[in-house]
XYZ file of C-alpha atoms in Angstrom:
558
model
C 0.000 0.000 0.000
C 1.011 3.615 -0.471
C 1.287 4.099 3.288
C 3.772 1.225 3.637
C 5.972 2.519 0.824
C 5.701 6.062 2.189
C 6.833 4.912 5.642
C 9.819 3.029 4.213
C 10.841 6.008 2.079
C 10.715 8.205 5.180
C 13.113 5.813 6.922
C 15.454 5.790 3.916
C 15.503 9.591 3.627
C 16.020 9.982 7.376
C 19.027 7.656 7.165
C 20.378 9.604 4.180
C 20.079 12.888 6.095
C 21.959 11.427 9.079
C 24.677 10.168 6.729
C 25.205 13.269 4.597
C 24.294 16.152 6.892
C 24.081 15.017 10.537
C 24.235 18.656 11.635
C 20.614 18.957 10.425
C 19.424 16.856 13.374
C 16.312 14.718 12.939
C 13.904 16.780 10.836
C 10.375 15.593 10.190
C 10.293 13.758 6.861
C 7.179 14.684 4.912
C 6.320 12.716 1.794
C 3.433 13.854 -0.360
C 1.692 12.502 -3.418
C 2.294 14.855 -6.372
C -0.821 16.194 -8.055
C 0.862 15.616 -11.423
C 1.829 11.970 -11.989
C 4.695 13.183 -14.232
C 6.428 14.053 -10.961
C 6.188 10.487 -9.708
C 4.153 8.745 -7.061
C 5.952 10.271 -4.056
C 7.660 13.598 -3.463
C 9.748 14.847 -0.533
C 10.587 18.467 0.284
C 13.340 17.697 2.797
C 15.894 19.776 0.856
C 13.615 22.805 1.052
C 13.153 22.216 4.788
C 16.907 22.096 5.451
C 17.953 24.991 3.219
C 17.975 27.698 5.882
C 19.591 25.559 8.600
C 22.352 24.286 6.288
C 22.744 27.612 4.471
C 22.677 25.874 1.105
C 20.327 25.973 -1.831
C 17.596 23.293 -1.844
C 18.884 21.982 -5.180
C 22.401 21.562 -3.746
C 21.060 19.701 -0.703
C 18.876 17.471 -2.885
C 21.878 16.708 -5.082
C 23.873 15.819 -1.977
C 21.127 13.509 -0.683
C 20.482 11.712 -3.960
C 23.553 9.386 -3.946
C 22.970 8.471 -0.300
C 19.304 7.692 -0.929
C 20.227 5.565 -3.947
C 22.912 3.664 -2.008
C 20.553 2.906 0.883
C 17.764 1.911 -1.486
C 19.994 -0.613 -3.277
C 20.302 -2.558 -0.018
C 16.659 -2.091 1.005
C 13.674 -4.463 0.471
C 11.969 -1.540 -1.290
C 14.546 -1.494 -4.098
C 12.397 -3.471 -6.544
C 9.455 -1.098 -6.012
C 11.263 2.100 -7.064
C 12.122 2.572 -10.731
C 13.617 6.050 -10.638
C 14.493 8.974 -8.375
C 14.808 12.531 -9.648
C 15.510 15.976 -8.274
C 13.097 18.629 -9.445
C 13.385 22.379 -8.931
C 13.178 24.099 -6.564
C 14.464 21.096 -4.604
C 11.959 18.257 -4.510
C 13.100 14.642 -4.480
C 10.606 12.618 -6.510
C 10.182 8.843 -6.531
C 8.692 6.797 -9.364
C 7.275 3.342 -8.755
C 8.392 0.372 -10.811
C 5.965 -2.096 -12.336
C 6.654 -4.361 -9.360
C 5.604 -1.516 -7.090
C 2.299 -1.164 -8.903
C 1.773 -4.926 -8.951
C 2.183 -4.983 -5.172
C -1.046 -2.989 -4.878
C -2.924 -5.755 -6.668
C -1.376 -8.321 -4.330
C -2.586 -6.310 -1.332
C -6.127 -6.282 -2.709
C -6.202 -10.015 -3.376
C -4.850 -10.820 0.086
C -7.169 -8.483 1.986
C -10.241 -8.481 -0.285
C -13.191 -7.063 1.708
C -10.694 -5.767 4.296
C -8.702 -3.790 1.733
C -8.604 -0.204 2.923
C -8.738 -1.093 6.600
C -5.964 0.197 8.841
C -5.053 0.826 12.467
C -4.677 4.570 11.908
C -7.291 5.436 14.562
C -5.707 3.147 17.196
C -9.117 2.396 18.708
C -9.801 5.968 19.853
C -13.443 6.400 20.865
C -15.437 8.719 18.617
C -19.037 9.836 19.113
C -20.720 11.322 16.068
C -24.079 12.892 16.818
C -26.075 13.758 13.725
C -29.570 14.349 12.378
C -31.014 14.786 15.922
C -34.090 16.354 14.327
C -36.649 17.655 16.785
C -39.690 15.344 16.722
C -41.908 18.070 15.298
C -42.187 16.795 11.735
C -40.868 14.257 9.230
C -37.202 14.271 8.253
C -36.431 16.820 5.552
C -33.803 16.787 2.814
C -31.561 18.815 5.145
C -31.718 15.992 7.670
C -31.136 13.514 4.854
C -27.911 15.230 3.883
C -26.722 15.267 7.495
C -27.591 11.570 7.785
C -25.617 10.684 4.655
C -22.576 12.659 5.828
C -22.654 11.306 9.379
C -23.297 7.677 8.512
C -20.596 7.609 5.829
C -18.101 9.281 8.154
C -18.690 6.691 10.863
C -18.244 3.896 8.319
C -14.928 5.400 7.217
C -13.707 6.073 10.761
C -14.397 2.483 11.782
C -12.588 1.227 8.677
C -9.409 3.127 9.562
C -9.326 1.962 13.154
C -11.488 4.279 15.255
C -14.102 3.013 17.705
C -16.837 5.246 16.302
C -20.480 5.348 17.412
C -23.536 6.980 15.869
C -25.770 8.903 18.260
C -29.147 10.616 17.876
C -30.161 13.199 20.491
C -33.918 13.586 20.868
C -34.996 17.047 21.993
C -38.237 15.848 23.549
C -38.724 18.889 25.771
C -38.892 22.632 25.318
C -40.873 25.230 23.449
C -40.992 23.454 20.090
C -42.522 20.377 21.698
C -45.078 22.625 23.398
C -45.942 24.120 20.004
C -46.290 20.620 18.558
C -48.786 19.679 21.274
C -50.812 22.842 20.684
C -50.774 22.228 16.923
C -52.146 18.698 17.334
C -54.774 19.926 19.791
C -55.955 22.696 17.454
C -56.274 20.303 14.515
C -58.198 17.847 16.709
C -60.668 20.571 17.666
C -61.117 21.511 14.025
C -61.725 17.861 13.100
C -64.424 17.764 15.777
C -66.115 20.781 14.197
C -64.911 23.554 16.486
C -64.038 26.778 14.673
C -60.769 27.629 16.398
C -57.818 29.538 14.974
C -54.667 27.563 14.374
C -51.673 28.766 16.444
C -49.685 31.374 14.498
C -46.449 29.605 15.340
C -47.971 26.141 14.905
C -46.716 23.396 12.624
C -48.639 23.268 9.378
C -48.845 20.325 7.019
C -51.127 17.381 6.482
C -49.080 15.281 8.886
C -50.414 17.306 11.867
C -53.989 16.616 10.786
C -53.181 12.902 10.436
C -51.602 12.889 13.900
C -54.640 14.591 15.420
C -56.918 11.962 13.901
C -54.665 9.157 15.132
C -54.613 10.642 18.640
C -58.406 10.722 18.718
C -58.685 7.191 17.363
C -56.239 5.794 19.919
C -58.013 7.500 22.820
C -61.616 6.959 21.681
C -62.230 10.690 21.343
C -65.584 11.404 19.676
C -66.545 14.782 21.123
C -64.962 18.014 22.278
C -65.727 16.964 25.837
C -63.657 13.808 25.297
C -60.818 15.937 23.965
C -60.948 18.360 26.894
C -60.264 15.456 29.249
C -56.860 14.977 27.588
C -53.968 16.972 29.023
C -51.526 19.059 27.013
C -48.842 16.709 28.265
C -50.651 13.761 26.697
C -50.742 15.581 23.353
C -47.032 16.358 23.567
C -46.119 12.820 24.577
C -48.201 11.344 21.763
C -46.695 13.747 19.217
C -43.113 12.915 20.179
C -43.726 9.153 20.141
C -45.619 9.279 16.831
C -43.000 11.337 15.031
C -40.067 9.391 16.473
C -41.611 6.243 14.993
C -41.819 8.014 11.618
C -38.248 9.307 11.905
C -36.825 5.923 12.905
C -38.520 4.179 9.986
C -37.201 6.786 7.551
C -33.677 6.328 8.893
C -33.830 2.538 8.674
C -35.049 2.751 5.072
C -32.203 5.212 4.409
C -29.858 2.528 5.767
C -28.825 4.600 8.780
C -28.776 2.635 12.026
C -27.895 4.531 15.193
C -25.966 2.886 18.007
C -27.264 5.227 20.705
C -30.556 7.084 21.191
C -30.323 9.780 23.874
C -33.296 11.754 25.190
C -33.052 15.231 26.655
C -35.753 14.380 29.204
C -33.584 11.588 30.628
C -30.104 13.119 30.371
C -30.710 16.793 31.125
C -33.338 16.720 33.863
C -33.544 19.355 36.598
C -31.224 17.496 38.971
C -28.534 16.948 36.334
C -28.693 20.555 35.149
C -28.457 22.022 38.637
C -25.532 19.742 39.467
C -23.550 20.847 36.406
C -24.363 24.532 36.936
C -23.287 24.311 40.575
C -20.024 22.667 39.538
C -19.273 25.319 36.913
C -20.194 28.092 39.327
C -17.891 26.601 41.951
C -15.040 26.706 39.423
C -15.713 30.372 38.705
C -17.087 29.819 35.209
C -20.575 31.133 36.043
C -21.474 34.491 37.560
C -24.735 36.233 38.449
C -25.834 39.511 36.917
C -29.280 41.150 37.110
C -30.787 37.929 38.431
C -29.503 35.758 35.559
C -26.652 33.254 35.536
C -23.986 33.841 32.891
C -21.458 31.348 31.545
C -17.972 32.811 30.952
C -17.691 31.430 27.420
C -15.400 34.329 26.469
C -12.630 32.541 28.377
C -12.496 30.122 25.425
C -12.848 32.612 22.586
C -16.608 33.225 22.369
C -17.506 36.796 21.444
C -19.654 37.263 24.571
C -20.688 35.431 27.713
C -23.894 33.385 27.522
C -26.918 33.197 29.793
C -27.549 29.688 31.120
C -30.336 30.517 33.571
C -32.660 33.437 33.033
C -33.787 35.776 35.787
C -37.155 33.946 35.879
C -35.394 30.630 36.517
C -35.839 29.178 33.020
C -32.867 27.555 31.331
C -31.605 28.652 27.937
C -31.083 26.351 24.959
C -27.388 26.075 25.821
C -27.866 24.764 29.357
C -29.146 21.216 28.691
C -26.617 20.959 25.862
C -23.771 21.518 28.327
C -25.179 18.704 30.453
C -25.550 16.463 27.403
C -21.939 16.999 26.351
C -20.733 16.274 29.875
C -22.696 13.039 29.624
C -20.923 12.141 26.374
C -17.480 12.857 27.796
C -18.368 10.893 30.941
C -19.152 7.900 28.724
C -15.487 7.818 27.716
C -15.535 9.320 24.249
C -12.160 10.856 23.478
C -13.548 12.926 20.644
C -17.048 14.220 20.017
C -18.348 15.341 16.640
C -21.619 17.222 16.242
C -23.047 17.413 12.724
C -25.428 20.347 12.530
C -27.336 22.495 10.071
C -26.278 25.968 8.870
C -28.437 27.742 11.455
C -25.980 26.615 14.152
C -22.903 28.655 13.141
C -23.136 30.858 16.233
C -23.484 27.776 18.405
C -19.974 26.484 17.684
C -17.830 28.756 19.917
C -20.178 28.499 22.895
C -20.352 24.684 22.886
C -16.569 24.474 22.429
C -16.289 26.797 25.428
C -18.507 24.396 27.341
C -16.072 21.577 26.556
C -13.262 23.694 27.995
C -15.255 24.461 31.133
C -15.945 20.751 31.576
C -12.204 20.138 31.769
C -11.720 18.957 28.202
C -9.823 20.528 25.356
C -12.125 22.423 22.982
C -10.274 20.506 20.249
C -11.870 17.310 21.565
C -15.176 18.628 20.239
C -15.666 19.163 16.513
C -18.699 20.743 14.905
C -19.407 20.059 11.242
C -21.851 22.491 9.681
C -23.691 20.843 6.797
C -25.085 23.385 4.375
C -28.581 23.110 2.962
C -29.582 21.116 -0.084
C -31.790 22.799 -2.659
C -34.094 20.460 -4.543
C -34.664 20.960 -8.265
C -37.447 19.312 -10.223
C -37.806 19.843 -13.970
C -35.196 22.592 -13.764
C -37.089 24.570 -11.121
C -36.214 25.039 -7.473
C -38.721 23.573 -5.025
C -39.504 26.056 -2.231
C -39.507 24.614 1.271
C -40.574 25.680 4.770
C -40.981 23.137 7.563
C -43.099 25.444 9.729
C -45.526 26.187 6.876
C -45.624 22.507 5.975
C -44.110 23.203 2.561
C -41.174 20.858 2.172
C -39.980 17.729 0.450
C -39.350 15.052 3.014
C -36.485 12.592 2.953
C -39.112 9.899 2.449
C -40.361 11.572 -0.741
C -36.834 11.856 -2.142
C -36.118 8.192 -1.400
C -39.360 7.112 -3.047
C -38.661 9.221 -6.127
C -34.972 8.536 -6.804
C -34.176 5.557 -4.569
C -32.067 5.235 -1.453
C -28.779 4.772 -3.331
C -29.081 7.883 -5.468
C -30.294 9.933 -2.507
C -27.335 8.988 -0.310
C -24.820 9.510 -3.103
C -26.228 12.855 -4.263
C -26.293 14.219 -0.704
C -22.511 13.634 -0.604
C -21.684 15.182 -3.984
C -20.374 18.415 -2.475
C -18.300 19.119 0.592
C -20.501 19.441 3.663
C -19.540 23.114 3.951
C -20.837 23.830 0.430
C -24.418 24.362 -0.657
C -25.805 21.394 -2.590
C -28.142 21.429 -5.569
C -30.012 18.128 -5.823
C -31.402 17.521 -9.312
C -34.129 14.901 -8.999
C -34.258 14.263 -12.741
C -30.493 13.714 -12.954
C -30.612 11.342 -9.989
C -33.122 9.166 -11.868
C -31.265 9.218 -15.186
C -29.655 5.947 -16.292
C -26.686 7.397 -18.121
C -23.078 8.415 -17.573
C -24.308 11.897 -16.617
C -25.617 10.423 -13.378
C -22.531 9.815 -11.194
C -24.051 7.113 -8.998
C -25.289 5.216 -12.049
C -21.847 5.659 -13.658
C -20.087 4.111 -10.655
C -22.624 1.346 -10.086
C -22.425 0.505 -13.781
C -18.633 0.240 -13.475
C -19.075 -2.296 -10.684
C -21.647 -4.264 -12.669
C -19.315 -4.181 -15.688
C -16.505 -5.830 -13.698
C -18.846 -8.684 -12.807
C -20.033 -8.984 -16.399
C -16.485 -9.196 -17.793
C -15.403 -11.827 -15.267
C -18.581 -13.872 -15.791
C -18.068 -13.796 -19.552
C -14.415 -14.850 -19.234
C -15.329 -17.824 -17.085
C -18.303 -18.901 -19.179
C -16.823 -18.479 -22.651
C -13.089 -19.007 -22.197
C -12.609 -20.630 -18.815
C -10.184 -17.859 -17.852
C -9.838 -16.860 -14.193
C -8.205 -13.704 -12.821
C -4.488 -14.276 -12.254
C -4.008 -13.177 -8.667
C -0.248 -13.845 -8.408
C 2.779 -13.666 -10.662
C 1.528 -10.630 -12.560
C 4.184 -9.161 -14.861
C 2.729 -7.886 -18.136
C 0.465 -5.001 -17.174
C 2.303 -1.943 -18.467
C -0.107 0.132 -20.558
C -0.775 3.697 -19.303
C -4.421 2.883 -18.570
C -3.358 -0.192 -16.586
C -0.767 1.763 -14.614
C -3.325 4.475 -13.833
C -5.784 1.907 -12.501
C -3.149 0.256 -10.319
C -2.017 3.652 -9.031
C -5.595 4.500 -8.019
C -6.131 1.090 -6.448
C -3.018 1.537 -4.321
C -4.108 4.993 -3.236
C -7.482 3.848 -1.861
C -6.386 3.360 1.797
C -4.826 6.840 1.709
C -8.136 8.333 0.582
C -9.932 6.816 3.555
C -7.355 8.142 6.016
C -7.597 11.588 4.406
C -11.390 11.499 4.840
C -10.950 10.549 8.500
C -8.431 13.346 9.109
C -10.663 16.012 7.581
C -13.973 14.515 8.758
C -15.188 14.938 5.185
C -16.277 12.020 2.937
C -16.357 14.028 -0.306
C -12.862 12.879 -1.359
C -14.115 9.292 -1.507
C -16.747 10.253 -4.089
C -14.142 12.033 -6.206
C -11.910 8.977 -5.944
C -14.719 6.638 -6.992
C -15.568 8.717 -10.037
C -11.909 8.683 -11.091
C -11.599 4.925 -10.532
C -14.800 4.187 -12.463
C -13.663 6.494 -15.256
C -10.318 4.713 -15.378
C -12.041 1.353 -15.688
C -14.288 2.502 -18.530
C -11.300 4.061 -20.311
C -9.208 0.911 -19.922
C -12.041 -1.274 -21.231
C -12.553 0.978 -24.253
C -8.819 1.076 -25.099
C -7.824 -2.544 -24.541
C -9.124 -5.985 -25.319
C -9.538 -7.893 -22.083
C -10.394 -11.343 -23.424
C -8.024 -12.635 -26.081
C -8.111 -16.351 -26.894
C -4.683 -15.997 -28.520
C -3.133 -14.652 -25.296
C -4.912 -16.148 -22.320
C -2.094 -15.254 -19.933
C -2.460 -11.528 -20.634
C -6.237 -11.925 -20.445
C -5.868 -13.489 -16.992
C -3.703 -10.573 -15.824
C -6.181 -8.025 -17.137
C -8.993 -9.927 -15.447
C -6.995 -9.661 -12.227
C -6.853 -5.902 -12.674
C -10.606 -5.815 -13.221
C -11.168 -8.028 -10.173
C -9.085 -5.626 -8.057
C -11.156 -2.689 -9.306
C -14.306 -4.647 -8.464
C -13.156 -5.211 -4.887
C -12.294 -1.540 -4.342
C -15.558 -0.348 -5.907
C -17.510 -2.771 -3.742
C -15.703 -1.766 -0.551
C -16.173 1.926 -1.307
C -19.862 1.696 -2.168
C -20.433 -0.224 1.062
C -18.909 2.685 2.995
C -21.254 5.086 1.227
C -24.263 2.906 2.025
C -24.876 2.451 -1.707
C -25.625 -0.921 -3.289
C -22.973 -2.506 -5.516
C -25.070 -4.302 -8.177
C -23.691 -7.285 -10.070
C -26.032 -6.684 -12.998
C -27.642 -3.566 -14.445
């Protein structure tokens, strides 16, 4: 794998530095992958790093290091994997893989198969990713769908590279929005019973509220207004939360998102827990009283102003139970917490990071990923949406229209920090213009080629002793195959799965290009056919592993 070769090159360069210029000490050896493959597969800037300390030009230092690197490499197990080393201005040392180096990537794939891409990079560190966490006041929207796709894919990647990552959903089952939900259901129930009552101005619109009101009456045998009056507001709220959580959970299961932990505000952040945390923070000097309210000194950790945690009337602010909830997560042993939130939470980031600091943790142990909104387009026109007015396209509707696979893939087609335009018509199109179809078709094509080879020629992929793959399209495919584990680690480092989609599109494109340029099955040269089948089998494995991480099906036929 790239990472193994990179590590060995770092050791070789470090040894060369100690041999040729020991006065440089033990500098950090950084090896990158050049953007332009004409500069090789690996590039090191050590000469640029040492220029000031050694008072020499980078090119002179690189020229001094080159013979030492070559001498060490000749005695090193890596020697057969490196074809050439060059110095490139202004002082880079570039390494080019040999054919044996590229073939080693195929060997890795065939040995590891479904485990290819896995690593111990995360060293078992405990991660908690909380995402979606939609208030149970309506069905999941496309915004929640995008957050679900990002969060679920990230957890899949983190687990693959060695983190102990868990998916958590936090249910805000208390507070003003739940009160509004209860009033909305009650008003619709009265209207269904014939009472002419105005609907709350801040109430939740939409047919789903009417359906919930009818279900509430059916479950409780309510036939008259008198029957309804015997029901408490608390009963309406409790019913609404339970009803909508059932809807939300079913949507998530059908979206192939399965949470490990369901946390409820009512259980975690009750009065006793809140008062205990506030007393602790006050005792540490992080809370002060002013004009009857309690203020949290969030400015100590970079917030632009201190935040109220208890109002002068005794009510808690939105931040207060969240501080308790994050203490609960840290107390459960998570070394790193990631909150995936919508764009209306930008101002929330510094205050919750300050809370982590006040709780005795580093603010860096808490990451907040802001996922921008997704705009839905149908027939070239933007679909207007408002959850409060009941005008929105739900995640369920998108899944039913384009399918779960296309929905998950399209939600990931931009970086989380970028606005996303979701074209429903494109997502349904069965052509190369549709990226998920393009990649799934590549996977199905690998199966088709291998099936045909077995059925018509009795040729199997040659999984060892490969030595004839040398065409540019073959080299490009092997290069991309070898780079796959690096892509996953990069996604884990940045907490951003978008690079995996870019990688998949490039790998699928490379496969289609290779197939169009070269004859895979040749009865006159079965040995070469077997090697090319091996290349296709390796692509199949990587495509399959990647699509599994995305939660997208890898079809064998299309």
